[in-house]
């Protein structure tokens, strides 16, 4: 079972909690147990799992990624000028594999699934969720 989700981003870099969207779809489809693979369909946007209780974690993560991968670097040659966004996705990853048990994603108390925008704002960003039941 596969579903494509769409969202718009409003900031240059942001982490959008998509946990509720995924769990609502799992519930709607009546899936009780299995594996969910969540994947970004973009080279400048990733998927990660991290804390969803304190919004400062997202701020700190984005700030530190900017420190490691500054937007402008004199040696970058990529003509679109967004090399930093590609590096951030390679660091964060473009997909996550999650366990579904009893109809819920198996996440820790403070964990959430995030769509990570690194080259926004953008319209019609997409991520897919593939469920393997069992």
mmCIF file of C-alpha atoms in Angstrom:
data_model
loop_
_atom_site.group_PDB
_atom_site.id
_atom_site.type_symbol
_atom_site.label_atom_id
_atom_site.label_comp_id
_atom_site.label_asym_id
_atom_site.label_seq_id
_atom_site.Cartn_x
_atom_site.Cartn_y
_atom_site.Cartn_z
ATOM 1 C CA UNK A 1 0.000 0.000 0.000
ATOM 2 C CA UNK A 2 1.416 3.370 -1.071
ATOM 3 C CA UNK A 3 0.291 6.948 -0.575
ATOM 4 C CA UNK A 4 1.738 10.252 -1.770
ATOM 5 C CA UNK A 5 1.423 13.231 0.553
ATOM 6 C CA UNK A 6 1.881 16.859 -0.517
ATOM 7 C CA UNK A 7 2.770 19.965 1.463
ATOM 8 C CA UNK A 8 3.942 23.529 0.931
ATOM 9 C CA UNK A 9 6.877 24.940 2.846
ATOM 10 C CA UNK A 10 7.145 28.561 3.930
ATOM 11 C CA UNK A 11 10.736 28.960 5.133
ATOM 12 C CA UNK A 12 14.149 28.475 3.597
ATOM 13 C CA UNK A 13 14.860 25.728 6.135
ATOM 14 C CA UNK A 14 12.224 24.110 8.313
ATOM 15 C CA UNK A 15 11.208 20.846 9.923
ATOM 16 C CA UNK A 16 7.522 20.006 9.560
ATOM 17 C CA UNK A 17 6.042 17.354 11.863
ATOM 18 C CA UNK A 18 4.233 14.864 9.597
ATOM 19 C CA UNK A 19 3.588 12.216 12.258
ATOM 20 C CA UNK A 20 -0.147 12.910 12.573
ATOM 21 C CA UNK A 21 -0.650 12.748 8.789
ATOM 22 C CA UNK A 22 1.020 9.346 8.589
ATOM 23 C CA UNK A 23 -0.809 7.959 11.617
ATOM 24 C CA UNK A 24 -4.182 9.223 10.327
ATOM 25 C CA UNK A 25 -3.613 7.432 7.018
ATOM 26 C CA UNK A 26 -2.566 4.223 8.826
ATOM 27 C CA UNK A 27 -5.752 4.426 10.914
ATOM 28 C CA UNK A 28 -7.921 5.211 7.851
ATOM 29 C CA UNK A 29 -6.574 2.139 6.037
ATOM 30 C CA UNK A 30 -7.049 -0.082 9.082
ATOM 31 C CA UNK A 31 -3.420 -1.172 9.170
ATOM 32 C CA UNK A 32 -2.577 -2.919 12.434
ATOM 33 C CA UNK A 33 0.985 -4.191 12.023
ATOM 34 C CA UNK A 34 3.819 -3.752 9.573
ATOM 35 C CA UNK A 35 6.552 -1.455 8.374
ATOM 36 C CA UNK A 36 6.145 2.096 7.082
ATOM 37 C CA UNK A 37 8.826 3.497 4.810
ATOM 38 C CA UNK A 38 8.610 7.302 4.594
ATOM 39 C CA UNK A 39 10.578 8.858 1.749
ATOM 40 C CA UNK A 40 11.078 12.372 0.408
ATOM 41 C CA UNK A 41 10.829 12.740 -3.361
ATOM 42 C CA UNK A 42 13.291 15.644 -3.481
ATOM 43 C CA UNK A 43 17.073 16.003 -3.456
ATOM 44 C CA UNK A 44 16.840 19.082 -1.226
ATOM 45 C CA UNK A 45 14.336 17.817 1.370
ATOM 46 C CA UNK A 46 14.770 14.922 3.773
ATOM 47 C CA UNK A 47 12.946 12.840 6.358
ATOM 48 C CA UNK A 48 14.091 12.383 9.945
ATOM 49 C CA UNK A 49 12.843 11.246 13.350
ATOM 50 C CA UNK A 50 13.575 13.489 16.300
ATOM 51 C CA UNK A 51 12.133 15.180 19.364
ATOM 52 C CA UNK A 52 8.713 16.766 18.941
ATOM 53 C CA UNK A 53 8.217 18.181 22.441
ATOM 54 C CA UNK A 54 10.540 21.193 22.513
ATOM 55 C CA UNK A 55 10.490 23.396 19.367
ATOM 56 C CA UNK A 56 13.984 24.617 20.231
ATOM 57 C CA UNK A 57 15.344 21.229 19.131
ATOM 58 C CA UNK A 58 14.233 21.949 15.547
ATOM 59 C CA UNK A 59 15.666 25.463 15.742
ATOM 60 C CA UNK A 60 18.963 24.183 17.124
ATOM 61 C CA UNK A 61 19.230 21.422 14.527
ATOM 62 C CA UNK A 62 18.619 23.809 11.626
ATOM 63 C CA UNK A 63 21.067 26.332 13.090
ATOM 64 C CA UNK A 64 23.794 23.720 13.516
ATOM 65 C CA UNK A 65 23.265 22.308 10.013
ATOM 66 C CA UNK A 66 23.662 25.877 8.699
ATOM 67 C CA UNK A 67 26.938 26.145 10.632
ATOM 68 C CA UNK A 68 28.265 22.910 9.144
ATOM 69 C CA UNK A 69 26.892 23.610 5.651
ATOM 70 C CA UNK A 70 26.748 27.379 5.055
ATOM 71 C CA UNK A 71 24.478 28.452 2.213
ATOM 72 C CA UNK A 72 27.297 30.199 0.386
ATOM 73 C CA UNK A 73 30.761 28.705 0.102
ATOM 74 C CA UNK A 74 33.389 30.092 -2.258
ATOM 75 C CA UNK A 75 34.353 26.635 -3.542
ATOM 76 C CA UNK A 76 30.831 25.422 -4.383
ATOM 77 C CA UNK A 77 30.366 24.907 -8.118
ATOM 78 C CA UNK A 78 26.752 23.700 -8.388
ATOM 79 C CA UNK A 79 25.139 26.258 -10.679
ATOM 80 C CA UNK A 80 21.799 26.329 -8.814
ATOM 81 C CA UNK A 81 23.612 27.607 -5.740
ATOM 82 C CA UNK A 82 21.969 25.170 -3.349
ATOM 83 C CA UNK A 83 24.813 22.785 -2.597
ATOM 84 C CA UNK A 84 24.202 23.220 1.150
ATOM 85 C CA UNK A 85 20.687 21.789 0.812
ATOM 86 C CA UNK A 86 21.998 18.683 -0.957
ATOM 87 C CA UNK A 87 24.606 18.156 1.766
ATOM 88 C CA UNK A 88 21.993 18.531 4.508
ATOM 89 C CA UNK A 89 19.751 15.890 2.919
ATOM 90 C CA UNK A 90 22.684 13.516 2.577
ATOM 91 C CA UNK A 91 23.374 14.042 6.291
ATOM 92 C CA UNK A 92 19.772 13.804 7.533
ATOM 93 C CA UNK A 93 18.681 11.181 5.014
ATOM 94 C CA UNK A 94 15.852 11.056 2.514
ATOM 95 C CA UNK A 95 13.855 8.271 4.193
ATOM 96 C CA UNK A 96 13.033 6.524 7.443
ATOM 97 C CA UNK A 97 11.737 3.031 8.152
ATOM 98 C CA UNK A 98 9.243 2.801 11.023
ATOM 99 C CA UNK A 99 7.471 -0.056 12.788
ATOM 100 C CA UNK A 100 3.670 -0.149 13.006
ATOM 101 C CA UNK A 101 2.207 -2.114 15.910
ATOM 102 C CA UNK A 102 -1.407 -2.176 17.061
ATOM 103 C CA UNK A 103 -2.264 0.482 14.475
ATOM 104 C CA UNK A 104 0.301 3.032 15.666
ATOM 105 C CA UNK A 105 3.779 4.098 14.682
ATOM 106 C CA UNK A 106 6.230 2.830 17.259
ATOM 107 C CA UNK A 107 7.910 6.051 18.302
ATOM 108 C CA UNK A 108 9.395 7.095 21.620
ATOM 109 C CA UNK A 109 7.462 9.407 23.939
ATOM 110 C CA UNK A 110 9.081 12.539 22.520
ATOM 111 C CA UNK A 111 9.671 11.415 18.925
ATOM 112 C CA UNK A 112 8.039 12.668 15.758
ATOM 113 C CA UNK A 113 8.577 12.193 12.019
ATOM 114 C CA UNK A 114 9.715 15.333 10.190
ATOM 115 C CA UNK A 115 9.787 16.510 6.600
ATOM 116 C CA UNK A 116 12.969 18.606 6.456
ATOM 117 C CA UNK A 117 12.941 21.452 3.943
ATOM 118 C CA UNK A 118 16.409 22.759 3.110
ATOM 119 C CA UNK A 119 15.730 24.779 -0.069
ATOM 120 C CA UNK A 120 12.452 26.581 0.460
ATOM 121 C CA UNK A 121 10.022 27.971 0.401
ATOM 122 C CA UNK A 122 8.535 25.494 -2.061
ATOM 123 C CA UNK A 123 5.084 24.492 -3.243
ATOM 124 C CA UNK A 124 3.930 20.945 -3.837
ATOM 125 C CA UNK A 125 6.648 19.141 -1.929
ATOM 126 C CA UNK A 126 5.960 15.421 -1.841
ATOM 127 C CA UNK A 127 6.754 12.484 0.362
ATOM 128 C CA UNK A 128 5.542 8.929 0.041
ATOM 129 C CA UNK A 129 4.636 6.336 2.620
ATOM 130 C CA UNK A 130 4.856 2.667 1.666
ATOM 131 C CA UNK A 131 3.275 0.171 4.052
ATOM 132 C CA UNK A 132 4.401 -3.429 4.161
ATOM 133 C CA UNK A 133 1.828 -5.233 6.284
ATOM 134 C CA UNK A 134 2.676 -8.135 8.507
#
